[in-house]
Structure formats: structure tokens, C-alpha cells
Coordinates of C-alpha atoms in Angstrom, one line a residue:
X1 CA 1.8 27.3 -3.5
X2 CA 1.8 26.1 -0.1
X3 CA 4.4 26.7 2.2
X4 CA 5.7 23.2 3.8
X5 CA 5.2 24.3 7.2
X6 CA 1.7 24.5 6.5
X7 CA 1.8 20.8 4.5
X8 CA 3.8 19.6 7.4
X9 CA 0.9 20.7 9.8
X10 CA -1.6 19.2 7.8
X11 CA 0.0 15.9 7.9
X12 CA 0.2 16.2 11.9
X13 CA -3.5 17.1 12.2
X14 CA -4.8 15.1 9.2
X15 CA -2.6 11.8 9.0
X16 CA -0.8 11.6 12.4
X17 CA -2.8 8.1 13.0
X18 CA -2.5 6.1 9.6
X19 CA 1.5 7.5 9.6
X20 CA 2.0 6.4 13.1
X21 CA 0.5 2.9 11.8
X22 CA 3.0 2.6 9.2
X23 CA 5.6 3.4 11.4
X24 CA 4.7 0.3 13.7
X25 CA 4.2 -1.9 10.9
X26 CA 8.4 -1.0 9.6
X27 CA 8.9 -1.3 13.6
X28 CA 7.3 -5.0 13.4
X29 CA 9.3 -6.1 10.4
X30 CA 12.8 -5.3 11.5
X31 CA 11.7 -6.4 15.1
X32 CA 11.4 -9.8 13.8
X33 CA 14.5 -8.8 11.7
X34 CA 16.2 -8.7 14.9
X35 CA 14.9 -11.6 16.7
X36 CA 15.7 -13.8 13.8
X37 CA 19.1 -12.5 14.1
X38 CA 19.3 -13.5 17.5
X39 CA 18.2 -16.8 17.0
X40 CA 21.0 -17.8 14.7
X41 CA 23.5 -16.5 16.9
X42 CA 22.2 -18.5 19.9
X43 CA 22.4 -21.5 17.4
X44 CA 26.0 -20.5 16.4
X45 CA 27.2 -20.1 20.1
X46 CA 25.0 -23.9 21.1
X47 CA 27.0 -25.2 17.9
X48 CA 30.5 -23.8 19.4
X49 CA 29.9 -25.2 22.7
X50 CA 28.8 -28.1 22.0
X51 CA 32.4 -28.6 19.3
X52 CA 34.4 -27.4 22.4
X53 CA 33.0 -30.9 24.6
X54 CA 32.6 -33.7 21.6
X55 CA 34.1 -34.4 19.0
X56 CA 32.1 -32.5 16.6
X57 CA 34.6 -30.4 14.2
X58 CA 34.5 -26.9 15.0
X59 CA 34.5 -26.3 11.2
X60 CA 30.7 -27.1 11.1
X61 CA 30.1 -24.1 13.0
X62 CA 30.3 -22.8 9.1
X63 CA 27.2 -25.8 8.2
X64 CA 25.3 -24.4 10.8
X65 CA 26.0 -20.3 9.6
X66 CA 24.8 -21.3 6.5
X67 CA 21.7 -23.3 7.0
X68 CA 20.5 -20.9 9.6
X69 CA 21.1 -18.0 7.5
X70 CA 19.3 -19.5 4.9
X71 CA 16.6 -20.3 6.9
X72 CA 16.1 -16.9 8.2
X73 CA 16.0 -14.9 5.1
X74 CA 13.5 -17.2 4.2
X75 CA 11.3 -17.3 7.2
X76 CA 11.9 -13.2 7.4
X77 CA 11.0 -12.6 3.9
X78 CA 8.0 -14.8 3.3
X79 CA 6.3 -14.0 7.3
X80 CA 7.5 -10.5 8.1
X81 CA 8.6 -8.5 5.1
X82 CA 6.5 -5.7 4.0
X83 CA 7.0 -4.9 0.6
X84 CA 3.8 -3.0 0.8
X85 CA 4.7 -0.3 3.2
X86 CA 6.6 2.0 0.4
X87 CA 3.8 2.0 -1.8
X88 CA 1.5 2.7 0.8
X89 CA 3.5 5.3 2.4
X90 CA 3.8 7.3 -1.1
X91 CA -0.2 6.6 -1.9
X92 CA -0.6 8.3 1.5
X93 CA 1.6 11.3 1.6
X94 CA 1.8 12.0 -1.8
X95 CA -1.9 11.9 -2.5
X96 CA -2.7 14.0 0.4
X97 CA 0.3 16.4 -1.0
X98 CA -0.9 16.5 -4.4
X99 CA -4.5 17.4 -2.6
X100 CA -3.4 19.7 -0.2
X101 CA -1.6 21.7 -2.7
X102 CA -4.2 21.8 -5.3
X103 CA -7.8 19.6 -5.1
X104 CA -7.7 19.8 -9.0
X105 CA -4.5 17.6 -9.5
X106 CA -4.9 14.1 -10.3
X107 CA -2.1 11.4 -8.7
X108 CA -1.1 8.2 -10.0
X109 CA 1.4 6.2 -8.5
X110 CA 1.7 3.8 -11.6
X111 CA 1.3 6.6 -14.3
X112 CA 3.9 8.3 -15.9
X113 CA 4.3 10.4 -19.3
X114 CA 3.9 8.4 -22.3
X115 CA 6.6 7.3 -24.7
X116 CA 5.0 9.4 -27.5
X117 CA 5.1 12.9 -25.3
X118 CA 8.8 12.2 -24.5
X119 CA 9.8 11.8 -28.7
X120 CA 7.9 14.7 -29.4
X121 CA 10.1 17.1 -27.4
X122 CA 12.8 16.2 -29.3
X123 CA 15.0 16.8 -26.2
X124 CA 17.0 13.4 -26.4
X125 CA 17.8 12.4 -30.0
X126 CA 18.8 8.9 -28.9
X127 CA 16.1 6.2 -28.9
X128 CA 15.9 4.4 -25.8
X129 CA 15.5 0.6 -25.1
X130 CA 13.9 0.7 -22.0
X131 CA 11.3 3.4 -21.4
X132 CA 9.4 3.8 -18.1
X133 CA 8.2 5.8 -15.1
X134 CA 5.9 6.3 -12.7
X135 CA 4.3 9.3 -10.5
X136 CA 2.4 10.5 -12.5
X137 CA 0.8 14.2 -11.6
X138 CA -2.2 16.1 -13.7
X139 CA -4.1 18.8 -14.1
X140 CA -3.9 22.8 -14.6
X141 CA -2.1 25.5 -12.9
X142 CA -3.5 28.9 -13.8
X143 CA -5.4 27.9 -16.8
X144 CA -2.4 25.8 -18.9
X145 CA -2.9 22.1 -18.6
X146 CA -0.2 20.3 -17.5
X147 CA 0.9 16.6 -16.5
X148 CA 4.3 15.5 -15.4
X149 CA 6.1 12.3 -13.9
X150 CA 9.4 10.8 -13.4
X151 CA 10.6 9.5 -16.1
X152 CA 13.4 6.6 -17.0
X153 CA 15.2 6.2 -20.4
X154 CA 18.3 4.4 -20.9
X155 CA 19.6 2.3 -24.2
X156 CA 21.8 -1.2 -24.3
X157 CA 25.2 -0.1 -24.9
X158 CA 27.6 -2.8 -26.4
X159 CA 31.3 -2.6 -25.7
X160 CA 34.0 -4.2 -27.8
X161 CA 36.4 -6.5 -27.2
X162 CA 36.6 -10.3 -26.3
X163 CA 33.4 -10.6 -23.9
X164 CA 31.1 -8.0 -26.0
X165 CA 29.2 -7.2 -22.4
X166 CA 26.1 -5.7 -22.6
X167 CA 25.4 -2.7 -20.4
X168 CA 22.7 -0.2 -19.7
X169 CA 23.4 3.5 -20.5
X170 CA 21.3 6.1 -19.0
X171 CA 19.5 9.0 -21.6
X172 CA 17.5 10.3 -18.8
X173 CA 16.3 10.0 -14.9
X174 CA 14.4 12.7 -13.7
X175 CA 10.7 14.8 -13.7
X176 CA 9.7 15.0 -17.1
X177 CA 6.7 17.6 -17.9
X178 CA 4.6 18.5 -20.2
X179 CA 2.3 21.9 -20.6
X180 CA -0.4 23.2 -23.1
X181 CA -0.1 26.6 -23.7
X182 CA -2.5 29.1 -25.6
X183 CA -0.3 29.8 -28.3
X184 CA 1.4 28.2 -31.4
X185 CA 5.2 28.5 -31.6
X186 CA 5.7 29.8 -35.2
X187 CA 8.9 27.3 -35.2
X188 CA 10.7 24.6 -32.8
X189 CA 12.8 26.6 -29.4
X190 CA 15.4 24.3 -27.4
X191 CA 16.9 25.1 -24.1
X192 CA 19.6 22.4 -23.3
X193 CA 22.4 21.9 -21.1
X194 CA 25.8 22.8 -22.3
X195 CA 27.7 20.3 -20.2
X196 CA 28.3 17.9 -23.3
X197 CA 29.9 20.4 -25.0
X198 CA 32.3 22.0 -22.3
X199 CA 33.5 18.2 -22.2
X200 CA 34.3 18.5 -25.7
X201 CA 36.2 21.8 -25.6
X202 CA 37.0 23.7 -29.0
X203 CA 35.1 20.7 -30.9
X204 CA 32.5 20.7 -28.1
X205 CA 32.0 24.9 -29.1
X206 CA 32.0 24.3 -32.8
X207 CA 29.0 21.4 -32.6
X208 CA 27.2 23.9 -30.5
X209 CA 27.3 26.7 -32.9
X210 CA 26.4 25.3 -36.2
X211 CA 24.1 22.3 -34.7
X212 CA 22.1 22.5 -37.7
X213 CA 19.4 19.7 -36.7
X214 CA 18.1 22.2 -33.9
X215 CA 17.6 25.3 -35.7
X216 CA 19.6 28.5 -35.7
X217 CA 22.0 29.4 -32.6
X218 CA 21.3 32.4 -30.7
X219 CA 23.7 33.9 -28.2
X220 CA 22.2 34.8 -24.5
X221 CA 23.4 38.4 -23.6
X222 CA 23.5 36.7 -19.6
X223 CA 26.7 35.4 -19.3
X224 CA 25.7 33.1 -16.6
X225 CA 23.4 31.8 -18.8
X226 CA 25.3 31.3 -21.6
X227 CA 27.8 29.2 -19.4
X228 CA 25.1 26.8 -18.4
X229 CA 23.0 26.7 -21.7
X230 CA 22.3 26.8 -25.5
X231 CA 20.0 28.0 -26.9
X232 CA 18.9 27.4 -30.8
X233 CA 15.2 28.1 -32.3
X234 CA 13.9 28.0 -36.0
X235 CA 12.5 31.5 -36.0
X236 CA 15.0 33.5 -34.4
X237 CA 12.8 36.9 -33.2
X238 CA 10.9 34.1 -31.6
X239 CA 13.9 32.2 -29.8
X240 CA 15.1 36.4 -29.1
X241 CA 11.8 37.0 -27.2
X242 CA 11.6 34.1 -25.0
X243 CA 15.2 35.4 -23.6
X244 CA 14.2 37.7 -21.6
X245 CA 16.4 38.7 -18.5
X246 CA 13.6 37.4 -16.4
X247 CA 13.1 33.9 -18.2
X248 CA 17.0 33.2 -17.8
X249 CA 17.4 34.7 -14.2
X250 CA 14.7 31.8 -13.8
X251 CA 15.9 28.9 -15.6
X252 CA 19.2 29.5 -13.7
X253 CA 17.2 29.4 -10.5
X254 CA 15.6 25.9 -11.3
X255 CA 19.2 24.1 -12.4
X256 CA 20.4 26.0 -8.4
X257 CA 17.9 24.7 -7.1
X258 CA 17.3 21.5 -8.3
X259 CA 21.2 20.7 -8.8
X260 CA 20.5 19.4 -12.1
X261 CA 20.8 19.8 -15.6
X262 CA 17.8 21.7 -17.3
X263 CA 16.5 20.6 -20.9
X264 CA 13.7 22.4 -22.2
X265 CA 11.8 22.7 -25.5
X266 CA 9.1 24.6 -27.1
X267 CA 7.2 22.8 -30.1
X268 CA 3.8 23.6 -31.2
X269 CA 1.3 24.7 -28.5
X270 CA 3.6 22.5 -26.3
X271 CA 6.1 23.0 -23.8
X272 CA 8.4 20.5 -23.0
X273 CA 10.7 20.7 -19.7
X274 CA 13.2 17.5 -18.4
X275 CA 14.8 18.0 -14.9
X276 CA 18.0 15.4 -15.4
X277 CA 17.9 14.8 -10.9
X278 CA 19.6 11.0 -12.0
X279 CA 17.1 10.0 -8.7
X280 CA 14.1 8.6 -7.6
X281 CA 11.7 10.9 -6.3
X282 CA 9.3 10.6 -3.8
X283 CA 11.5 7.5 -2.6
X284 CA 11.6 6.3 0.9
X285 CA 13.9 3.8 2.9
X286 CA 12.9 1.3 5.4
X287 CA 15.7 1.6 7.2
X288 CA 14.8 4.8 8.6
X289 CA 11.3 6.1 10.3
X290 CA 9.0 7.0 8.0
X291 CA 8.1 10.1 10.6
X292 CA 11.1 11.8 9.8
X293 CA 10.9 15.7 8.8
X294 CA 13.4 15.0 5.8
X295 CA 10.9 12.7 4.1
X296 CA 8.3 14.9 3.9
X297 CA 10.5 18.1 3.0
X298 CA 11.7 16.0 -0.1
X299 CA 8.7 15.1 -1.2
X300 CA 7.5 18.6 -1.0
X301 CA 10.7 19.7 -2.9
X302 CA 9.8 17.3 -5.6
X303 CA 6.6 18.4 -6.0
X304 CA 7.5 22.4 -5.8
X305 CA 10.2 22.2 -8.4
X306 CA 7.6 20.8 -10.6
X307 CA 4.5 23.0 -9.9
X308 CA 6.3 25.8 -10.2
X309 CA 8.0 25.0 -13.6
X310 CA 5.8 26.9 -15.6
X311 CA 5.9 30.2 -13.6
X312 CA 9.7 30.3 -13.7
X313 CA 9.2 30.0 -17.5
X314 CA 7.1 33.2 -17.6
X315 CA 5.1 32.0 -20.5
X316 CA 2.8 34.7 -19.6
X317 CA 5.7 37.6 -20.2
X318 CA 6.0 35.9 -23.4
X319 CA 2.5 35.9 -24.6
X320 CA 2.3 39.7 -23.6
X321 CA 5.4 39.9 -26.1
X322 CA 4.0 38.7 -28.9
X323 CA 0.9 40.1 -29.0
X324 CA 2.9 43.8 -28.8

């Protein structure tokens, strides 16, 4: 892949002029942000003075606060807010990423994995209430068809008690992807996080041994990895040779990097990987200058951690394996 200084001087030689032009466009709106502000403080200060000399109570300074704020946010968000610059701002660096990177991978901003792609990988037994996403990236890397997006998936919790609030509970927030491989698993693999169960101590050990719904339980000889992960699989020589040192060493890299927890399965000719980031990607703030360096180092991060998913899995190790 790429290196970002490379990306980074694409962008300066490609995209310097329609960046630059977003840039003045999030300069315009808070310039007018600014303005507006200024206006209602003269008013405020007019309103004082004129309290000081009459006898208009000085407590209508707070009718005048009011009204003017009112009429601001208004005035600013129907003449000068650009809800559009985001959008446009992803559609432009993103899309020229995606393109720079590889010409054969497809972007859309609106896109993400479908619902039924997410329940087949069995990753998250709970069924969510609210399923979306968006991002959405396809195409192949090295001959295995791939697609990938972020993904949202939370459920309506109910608590008990007198007011029986609703809330929303989060299942997953993160890059969800998907890859065809050449090969059909002979039976179901999972990789998940162990966090859930070091919360649950002794108990927490005993569900993680004998979870029957996942298959059998197989113990990692890397001790870092078995710290961080479980590992269960219906055919066990299977779930045995897809734990190589090299596939762990990897999977451990790709939590350290990304700072997140890891879920991964491996059902059919599919492999399934969720990257738990609890973020946005490829998010911007218009409080800041869309020129900065950080914005386009994120967004490259984003897009590596992804990219490079399958080769830290080493699916082609693993093929070599089975067909010895």
C-alpha cells in the first residue's frame, strides 16, 4: 500500500485548489458566525446604555439577549450554514484516497454492509434495533473480493423501575468487513475479544471454556494472545491451523494498532472481521481547518487498518496448510 507521505503529496499536487475552496467556504460560514455575534453584542451594549439614561428596566437587557439570540441562530443557520461542506470534504478526499491507493476500489459515501452480511458472521448474537452505516469501500486485494464499511448496531434497552426509560445500547461501532476466500471452511472458526469475560472473573473463565454455541474451545500456545482472545471452532485441526504464530503475532498487531477490540469469524468461503473503534471514521470538524495534516493522516489510518486486514490474517499461509 501507499505510504501517506506519498497520499499526502498527491493531495498537494492533485487537490490543493478544490481543498483550498473548502477551506474558504468553512472560513465564510463562521465569518458570518462572528459578525452575527458582534451584532448582538452591540445591540446588548445600545440596550444597556440606553437603561442607564431612561427609565427602561435594565432587566430587559435579558428580552433583548433572547430575541437577538434567537434571531441569529436563525439568520446564521438558514443564510450561512453549510451542512454540505462535510460531505463534500469526505466525497473529495476519500474518493481520491480510495483511488490513489487502488483504481479498482469502489467508494460510496452512503453504502455500507448489509444487515444480512452482518447476521451471518455470527459475531454479535444480540439482534439489534437500529442497524446502519455508511462508507462503504469495494473491490479485491490480491485476488479475494472484499467490501467493508462502518458499521452501527445498537438495541433499545429498557430499565426497571418507576419511569421504565428507554435507552440505546451499543452492540457495535466500528469497520466491519467482509472477504471471499478460495476455500470452504470445513466448520464455523471465531476469534473474539476476551474482555467480557475478564469482567466476569472465575464465571467469566467457565462461560469461555465450555461456550457450547461456538464450537469447541481451543487454547493459543501465545500467551499474549490468549490474554486478549478466544478462540473456539467446530473442527478443531482446522481452528489448530489457522493459529499459527504468524496469524496471532498479527491479530495482536491490529487490536495495538487500532486500540480496539478485534472480533473475527470464519464461516463458509467467508471471512468475517469487526474492528469495535466505538468512532466515526473518516469524520471531520468544522471547527477546525480542513487543511490540517491530522485529517488526512486519520483518514489514511482508517483506510490502512482496513486494506490491510486480510494480509495480517495470512489466509494465504493457511491455504498453503491445508493443501499439505
Amino acid at each position: 500500500m501507499k505510504s501517506f507521505n506519498e497520499f499526502r503529496s498527491f493531495i498537494a499536487e492533485q487537490l490543493k485548489d478544490e481543498l483550498d475552496g473548502l477551506e474558504e467556504r468553512r472560513n465564510k460560514m463562521f465569518t458570518w458566525k462572528a459578525k452575527l455575534g458582534a451584532f448582538l453584542g452591540v445591540a446588548v451594549i445600545i440596550h444597556w446604555g440606553v437603561s442607564l439614561f431612561t427609565s427602561l428596566p435594565t432587566y430587559t437587557i435579558l428580552i433583548t439577549i433572547a430575541f437577538g439570540t434567537a434571531i441569529a441562530y436563525f439568520v446564521f443557520n438558514k443564510y450561512f450554514l453549510d451542512l454540505a461542506i462535510p460531505s463534500n470534504f469526505k466525497d473529495l478526499i476519500v474518493k481520491s484516497l480510495v483511488s490513489f491507493v487502488d483504481p479498482s476500489l469502489q467508494y460510496n459515501p452512503t453504502g455500507y454492509i448489509p444487515y444480512e452480511d452482518y447476521q451471518a458472521s455470527e459475531l454479535f448474537l444480540l439482534k439489534p434495533d437500529h442497524f446502519t452505516g455508511d462508507d462503504l469501500i469495494e473491490g479485491s486485494m490480491d485476488g479475494i473480493p472484499i467490501k467493508f464499511s462502518e458499521l452501527i448496531s445498537s438495541y433499545e434497552k429498557q430499565h426497571l423501575g418507576v419511569s421504565k426509560n428507554k435507552a440505546w445500547e451499543m452492540i457495535f461501532h466500528g469497520l466491519f468487513l467482509v472477504a471471499e476466500i478460495p476455500y470452504d471452511f470445513k466448520g464455523k472458526i471465531f476469534v473474539l475479544s476476551s474482555t467480557i469475560y475478564k469482567h466476569l472473573g472465575y464465571a467469566g473463565r467457565l462461560i469461555q471454556k465450555h461456550n457450547f454455541l461456538r464450537g469447541n474451545y481451543i487454547l493459543p500456545k501465545n500467551l499474549d494472545f490468549r490474554d486478549n482472545f478466544v478462540v473456539y471452532a467446530e473442527n478443531l485441526l482446522e481452528g489448530e491451523l489457522i493459529l499459527t504464530d504468524d496469524f496471532m503475532d498479527k491479530i495482536l498487531k491490529l487490536k495495538k494498532i487500532t486500540k480496539a477490540e478485534v472480533y473475527i469469524s470464519m464461516i463458509g468461503n467467508k471471512v468475517y472481521v469487526g474492528v469495535n473503534l466505538n468512532r466515526e471514521i473518516f469524520k471531520i470538524s468544522l471547527n477546525k481547518p480542513l487543511t490540517r495534516v491530522e485529517y488526512l493522516k486519520s483518514f489514511y489510518n482508517d483506510l490502512y487498518y482496513m486494506l490491510t486486514v486480510i494480509e495480517e490474517l495470512n489466509l494465504e499461509a493457511f491455504l498453503e496448510n491445508q493443501e499439505n
